[in-house]
Each structure stands twice: as structure tokens, then as C-alpha cells.
Short mmCIF file of C-alpha atoms and ligand atoms in Angstrom, two decimals:
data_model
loop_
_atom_site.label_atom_id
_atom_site.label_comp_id
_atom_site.label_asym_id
_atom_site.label_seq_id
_atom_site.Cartn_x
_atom_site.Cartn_y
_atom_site.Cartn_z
CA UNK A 256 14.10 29.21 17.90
CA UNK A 257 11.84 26.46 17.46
CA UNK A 258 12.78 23.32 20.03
CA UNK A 259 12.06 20.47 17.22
CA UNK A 260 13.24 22.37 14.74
CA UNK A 261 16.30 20.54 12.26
CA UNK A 262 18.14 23.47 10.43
CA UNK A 263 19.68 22.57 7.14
CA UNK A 264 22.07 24.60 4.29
CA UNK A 265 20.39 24.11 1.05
CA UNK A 266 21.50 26.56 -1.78
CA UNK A 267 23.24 28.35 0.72
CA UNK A 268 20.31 29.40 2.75
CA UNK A 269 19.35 27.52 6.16
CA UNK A 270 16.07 26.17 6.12
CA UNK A 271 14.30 25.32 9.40
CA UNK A 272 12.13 21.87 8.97
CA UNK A 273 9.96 20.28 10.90
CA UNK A 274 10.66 16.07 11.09
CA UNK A 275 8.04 13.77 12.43
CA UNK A 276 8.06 10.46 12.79
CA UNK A 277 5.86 8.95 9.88
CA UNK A 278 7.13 5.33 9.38
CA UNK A 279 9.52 3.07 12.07
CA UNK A 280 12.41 1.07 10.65
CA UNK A 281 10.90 -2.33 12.06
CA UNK A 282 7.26 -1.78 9.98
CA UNK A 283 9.70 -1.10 7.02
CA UNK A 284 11.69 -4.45 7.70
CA UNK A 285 7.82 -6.50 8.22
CA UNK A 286 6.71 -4.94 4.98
CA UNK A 287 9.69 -5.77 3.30
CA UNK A 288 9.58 -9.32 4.24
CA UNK A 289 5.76 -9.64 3.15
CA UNK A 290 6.61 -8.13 -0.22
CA UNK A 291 9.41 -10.38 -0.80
CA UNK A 292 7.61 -13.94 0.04
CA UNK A 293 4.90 -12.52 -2.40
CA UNK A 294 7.54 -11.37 -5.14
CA UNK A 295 9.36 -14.96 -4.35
CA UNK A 296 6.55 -16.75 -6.04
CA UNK A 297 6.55 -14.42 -9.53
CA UNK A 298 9.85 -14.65 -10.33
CA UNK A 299 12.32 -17.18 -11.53
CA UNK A 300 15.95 -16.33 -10.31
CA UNK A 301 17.96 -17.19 -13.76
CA UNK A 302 15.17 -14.92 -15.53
CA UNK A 303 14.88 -12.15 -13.45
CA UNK A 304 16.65 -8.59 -13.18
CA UNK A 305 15.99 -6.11 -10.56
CA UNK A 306 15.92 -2.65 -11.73
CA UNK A 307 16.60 0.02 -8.74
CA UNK A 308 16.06 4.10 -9.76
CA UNK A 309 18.56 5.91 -7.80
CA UNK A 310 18.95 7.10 -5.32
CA UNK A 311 15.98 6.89 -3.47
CA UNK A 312 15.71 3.23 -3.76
CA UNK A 313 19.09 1.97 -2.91
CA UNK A 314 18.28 0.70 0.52
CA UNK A 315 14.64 -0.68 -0.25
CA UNK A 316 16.68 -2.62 -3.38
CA UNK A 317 19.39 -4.05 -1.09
CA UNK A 318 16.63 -5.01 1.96
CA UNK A 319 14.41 -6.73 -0.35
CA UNK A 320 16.88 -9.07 -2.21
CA UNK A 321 18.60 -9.91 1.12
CA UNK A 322 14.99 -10.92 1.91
CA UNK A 323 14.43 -12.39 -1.81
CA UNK A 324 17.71 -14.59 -1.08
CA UNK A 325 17.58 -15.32 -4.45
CA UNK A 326 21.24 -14.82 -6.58
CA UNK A 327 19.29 -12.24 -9.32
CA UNK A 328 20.96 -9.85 -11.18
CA UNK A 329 20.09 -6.49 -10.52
CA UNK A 330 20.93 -2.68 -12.14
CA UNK A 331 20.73 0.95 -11.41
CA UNK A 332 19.42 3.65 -13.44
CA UNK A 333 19.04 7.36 -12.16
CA UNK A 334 16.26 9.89 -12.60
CA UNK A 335 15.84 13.55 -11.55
CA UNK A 336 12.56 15.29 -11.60
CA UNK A 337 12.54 16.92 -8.23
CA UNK A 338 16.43 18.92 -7.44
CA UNK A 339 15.64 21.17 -4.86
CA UNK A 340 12.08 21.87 -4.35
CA UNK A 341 9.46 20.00 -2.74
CA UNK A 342 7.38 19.39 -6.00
CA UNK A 343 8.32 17.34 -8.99
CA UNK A 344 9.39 19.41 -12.11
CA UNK A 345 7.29 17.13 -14.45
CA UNK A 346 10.58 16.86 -16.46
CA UNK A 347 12.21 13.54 -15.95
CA UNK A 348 15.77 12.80 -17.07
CA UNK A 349 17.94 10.14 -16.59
CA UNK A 350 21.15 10.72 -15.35
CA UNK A 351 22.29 6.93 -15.42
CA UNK A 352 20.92 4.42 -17.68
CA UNK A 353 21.52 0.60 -18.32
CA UNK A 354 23.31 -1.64 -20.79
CA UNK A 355 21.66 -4.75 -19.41
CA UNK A 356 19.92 -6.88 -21.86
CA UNK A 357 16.25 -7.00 -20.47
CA UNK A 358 14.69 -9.07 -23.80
CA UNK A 359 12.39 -11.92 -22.64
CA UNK A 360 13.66 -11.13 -19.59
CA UNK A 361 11.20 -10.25 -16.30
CA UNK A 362 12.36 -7.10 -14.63
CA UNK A 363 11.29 -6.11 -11.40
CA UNK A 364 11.35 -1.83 -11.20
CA UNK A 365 12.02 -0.69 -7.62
CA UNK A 366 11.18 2.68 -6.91
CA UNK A 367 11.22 4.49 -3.26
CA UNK A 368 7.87 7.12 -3.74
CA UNK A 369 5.63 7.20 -6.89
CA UNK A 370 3.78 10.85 -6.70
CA UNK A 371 2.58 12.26 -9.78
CA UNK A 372 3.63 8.96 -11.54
CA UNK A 373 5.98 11.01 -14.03
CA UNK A 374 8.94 9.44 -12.93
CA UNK A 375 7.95 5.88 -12.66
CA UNK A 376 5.71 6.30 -16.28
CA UNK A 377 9.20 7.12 -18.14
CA UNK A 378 10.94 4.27 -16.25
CA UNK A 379 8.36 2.01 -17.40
CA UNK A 380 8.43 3.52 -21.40
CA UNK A 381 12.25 3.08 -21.23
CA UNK A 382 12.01 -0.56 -20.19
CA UNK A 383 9.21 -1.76 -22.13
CA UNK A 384 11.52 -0.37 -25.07
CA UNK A 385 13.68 -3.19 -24.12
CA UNK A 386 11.15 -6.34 -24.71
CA UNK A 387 11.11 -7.83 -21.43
CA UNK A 388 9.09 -10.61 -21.44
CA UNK A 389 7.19 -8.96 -17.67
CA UNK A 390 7.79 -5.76 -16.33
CA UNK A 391 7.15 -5.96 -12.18
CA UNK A 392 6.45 -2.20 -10.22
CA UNK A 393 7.56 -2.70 -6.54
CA UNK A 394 7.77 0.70 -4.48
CA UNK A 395 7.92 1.45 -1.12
CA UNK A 396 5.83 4.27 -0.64
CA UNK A 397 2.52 5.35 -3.37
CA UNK A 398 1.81 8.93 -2.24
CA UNK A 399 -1.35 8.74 -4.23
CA UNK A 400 -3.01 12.45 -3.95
CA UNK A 401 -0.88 14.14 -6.45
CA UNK A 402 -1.30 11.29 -8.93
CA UNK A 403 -1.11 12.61 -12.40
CA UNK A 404 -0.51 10.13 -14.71
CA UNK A 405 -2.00 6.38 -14.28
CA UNK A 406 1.25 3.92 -14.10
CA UNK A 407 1.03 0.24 -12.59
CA UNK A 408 2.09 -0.25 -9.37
CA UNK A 409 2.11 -4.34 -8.57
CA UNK A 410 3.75 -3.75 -4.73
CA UNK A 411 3.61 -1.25 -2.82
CA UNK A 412 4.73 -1.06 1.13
CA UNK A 413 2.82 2.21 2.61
CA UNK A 414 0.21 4.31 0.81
CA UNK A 415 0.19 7.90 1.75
CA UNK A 416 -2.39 10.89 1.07
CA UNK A 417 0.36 13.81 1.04
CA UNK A 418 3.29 15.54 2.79
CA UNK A 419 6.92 15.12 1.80
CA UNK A 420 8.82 12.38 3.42
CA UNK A 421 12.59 11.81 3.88
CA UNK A 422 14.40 9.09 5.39
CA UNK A 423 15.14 5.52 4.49
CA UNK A 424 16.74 6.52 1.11
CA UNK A 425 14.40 9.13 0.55
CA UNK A 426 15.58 13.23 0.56
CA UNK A 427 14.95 16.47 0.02
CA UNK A 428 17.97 18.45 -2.11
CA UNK A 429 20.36 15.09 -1.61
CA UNK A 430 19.46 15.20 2.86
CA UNK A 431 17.76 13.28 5.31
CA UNK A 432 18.41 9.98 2.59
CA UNK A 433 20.63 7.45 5.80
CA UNK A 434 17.49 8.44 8.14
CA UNK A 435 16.92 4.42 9.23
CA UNK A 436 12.93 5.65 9.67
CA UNK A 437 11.19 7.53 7.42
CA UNK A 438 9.96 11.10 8.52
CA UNK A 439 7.49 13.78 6.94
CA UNK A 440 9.17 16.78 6.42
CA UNK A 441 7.45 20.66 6.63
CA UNK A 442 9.48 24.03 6.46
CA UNK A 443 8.78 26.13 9.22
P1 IMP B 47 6.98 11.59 -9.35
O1 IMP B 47 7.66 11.66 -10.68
O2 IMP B 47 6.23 12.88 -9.05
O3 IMP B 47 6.08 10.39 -9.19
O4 IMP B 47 8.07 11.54 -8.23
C1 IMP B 47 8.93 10.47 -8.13
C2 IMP B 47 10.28 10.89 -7.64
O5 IMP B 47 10.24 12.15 -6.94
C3 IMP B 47 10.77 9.88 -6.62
O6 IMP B 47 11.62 8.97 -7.25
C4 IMP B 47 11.49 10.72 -5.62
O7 IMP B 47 12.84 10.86 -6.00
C5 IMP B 47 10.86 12.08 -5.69
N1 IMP B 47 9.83 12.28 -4.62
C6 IMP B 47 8.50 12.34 -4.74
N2 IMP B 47 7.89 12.56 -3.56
C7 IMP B 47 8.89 12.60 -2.66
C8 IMP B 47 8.90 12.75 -1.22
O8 IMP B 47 7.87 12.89 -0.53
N3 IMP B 47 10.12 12.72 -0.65
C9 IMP B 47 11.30 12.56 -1.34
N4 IMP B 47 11.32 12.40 -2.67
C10 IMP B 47 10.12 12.42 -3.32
#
């Protein structure tokens, strides 16, 4: 048995992964902080809605509008492209959507990982459906190299070449999401 080696039950197999350290807790918290005094000066508070696309993104939302300190309104929606695999189905559905009114309003989308940019791409068509008067892209991580469709990102904390990551909201088949760091993650 391998001595770093985190064993798992997914579709009632075990899978053996390898988790290393990519990203510390307290560079997610400084990053955070940056984003928000530069997000501070785009948006007015009585004008504004947060977006958050579950689940990945539930604890970057909640950090960055303690940090924000601002009293916005803010909404979930949930997309699934991914299930149980390590690459993204190219087939996005939501799972939740919103009744907020987002007309003339500026909405800030907060993702946790934009890959191929399917997921974030039908985000953005379902809220520019909506006639906000500025649509705002804030996500954590932009794991450029499997980019296939060009979407605007406005904020992003890390930029990362490859490798799957879990942690920090982030999972792989619904694990590894109340990690406090953020790890890559390999089968072995
Ligand atoms: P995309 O549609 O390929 O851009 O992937 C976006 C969605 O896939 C994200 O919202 C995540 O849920 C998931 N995803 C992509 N890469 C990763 C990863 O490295 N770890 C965990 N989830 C990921």
C-alpha cells in the first residue's frame, strides 16, 4: 500500500488518490481580500447581485462578501457537467436556477474552476438572457490548458496549467469539497 495514498468509495469501487498540497488556506484568504478591495470599487451595493454556481463556489461566495462587507443580495444556481469523472462531459445542465430579477441590475458570477469554459459560457448565456445592466466573472481558480470555448473572466485568484484539484469547495464525485486548502488530485 502506498504511504500517501487517500482511499475513497466512489461508485462502489475504492479508488487510491494521490493529494498534494497545491494552494494554502492563508494565500486563498490574501487573494480573496485583493479581489474584494478591487470588486469594492465596481459595484454599487443597492445594484448589485452576487450569483454563486453550486457547489463548488459556496465557500469562495461566502469569503468574499464577508470581505466585500457590503449588504448585497446574492443567489445560487447549480450546474453539472463533470459527475464522476475527472473530465467535463461538455453537457451542462442546471440543476437549480434563479427567480431573481437581474434587469438593469449588475451581477457578479462566482465560479470555483473555469476549464474548458463550458460551464461558465452557459452561466453567462443564461444571465445575459436576463438584461443585467453588467455581468462581472469572478473565479477562484482559471485552469487555462483545456480551454475550449473563449468566456470572460474579469477576476480570477490562481491560474493553473492542468491537474485536477479538490479542496476549498472544490471535488471530485461530491469529496474532498470541506478540504480548508486546495490539493491536486491523481489516481494511483
Ligand atoms: P468547465 O465547464 O470544463 O469549465 O468546468 C467547470 C466545472 O467543472 C466547475 O464548475 C467544476 O465544478 C468542475 N471542474 C473543472 N475542473 C475541476 C477540477 O480540477 N476540480 C474539481 N472540479 C472541476
Amino acid at each position: 500500500m502506498l504511504s500517501n495514498c487517500v482511499r475513497r468509495v466512489c461508485e462502489k469501487k475504492e479508488i487510491c488518490f494521490k493529494k498534494s498540497l497545491l494552494i494554502r488556506k492563508e494565500d486563498i484568504k490574501l487573494k480573496i481580500s485583493e479581489i474584494a478591495r478591487q470588486l469594492k470599487n465596481q459595484i454599487q451595493p443597492e445594484n448589485t447581485i452576487f450569483l454563486g454556481v453550486l457547489k463548488g463556489s459556496i465557500f469562495f461566495l461566502v469569503d468574499l462578501l464577508r470581505e466585500i462587507d457590503f449588504d448585497v443580495k446574492f443567489d445560487f444556481i447549480e450546474a453539472k457537467s463533470y459527475g464522476t469523472s475527472m473530465n467535463s462531459s461538455k453537457e451542462v445542465k442546471f440543476t437549480k436556477i434563479t427567480e431573481m430579477d437581474f434587469a438593469n441590475k449588475i451581477v457578479v458570477i462566482v465560479e470555483d474552476i473555469v476549464d474548458t469554459g463550458f460551464t461558465m459560457n452557459e452561466v453567462l448565456k443564461l444571465i445575459y438572457q436576463k438584461n443585467p445592466s453588467k455581468v462581472i466573472t469572478c473565479v477562484l481558480i482559471d485552469k487555462y490548458e483545456r480551454r475550449e470555448v473563449d468566456v470572460q473572466i474579469d477576476y480570477f485568484g490562481f491560474r493553473i496549467e492542468k491537474g485536477f484539484v479538490v479542496g476549498y469547495g472544490l471535488d471530485f464525485a461530491d469529496q474532498f469539497r470541506c478540504l480548508p486548502d486546495i490539493y491536486t488530485l491523481e489516481k494511483v
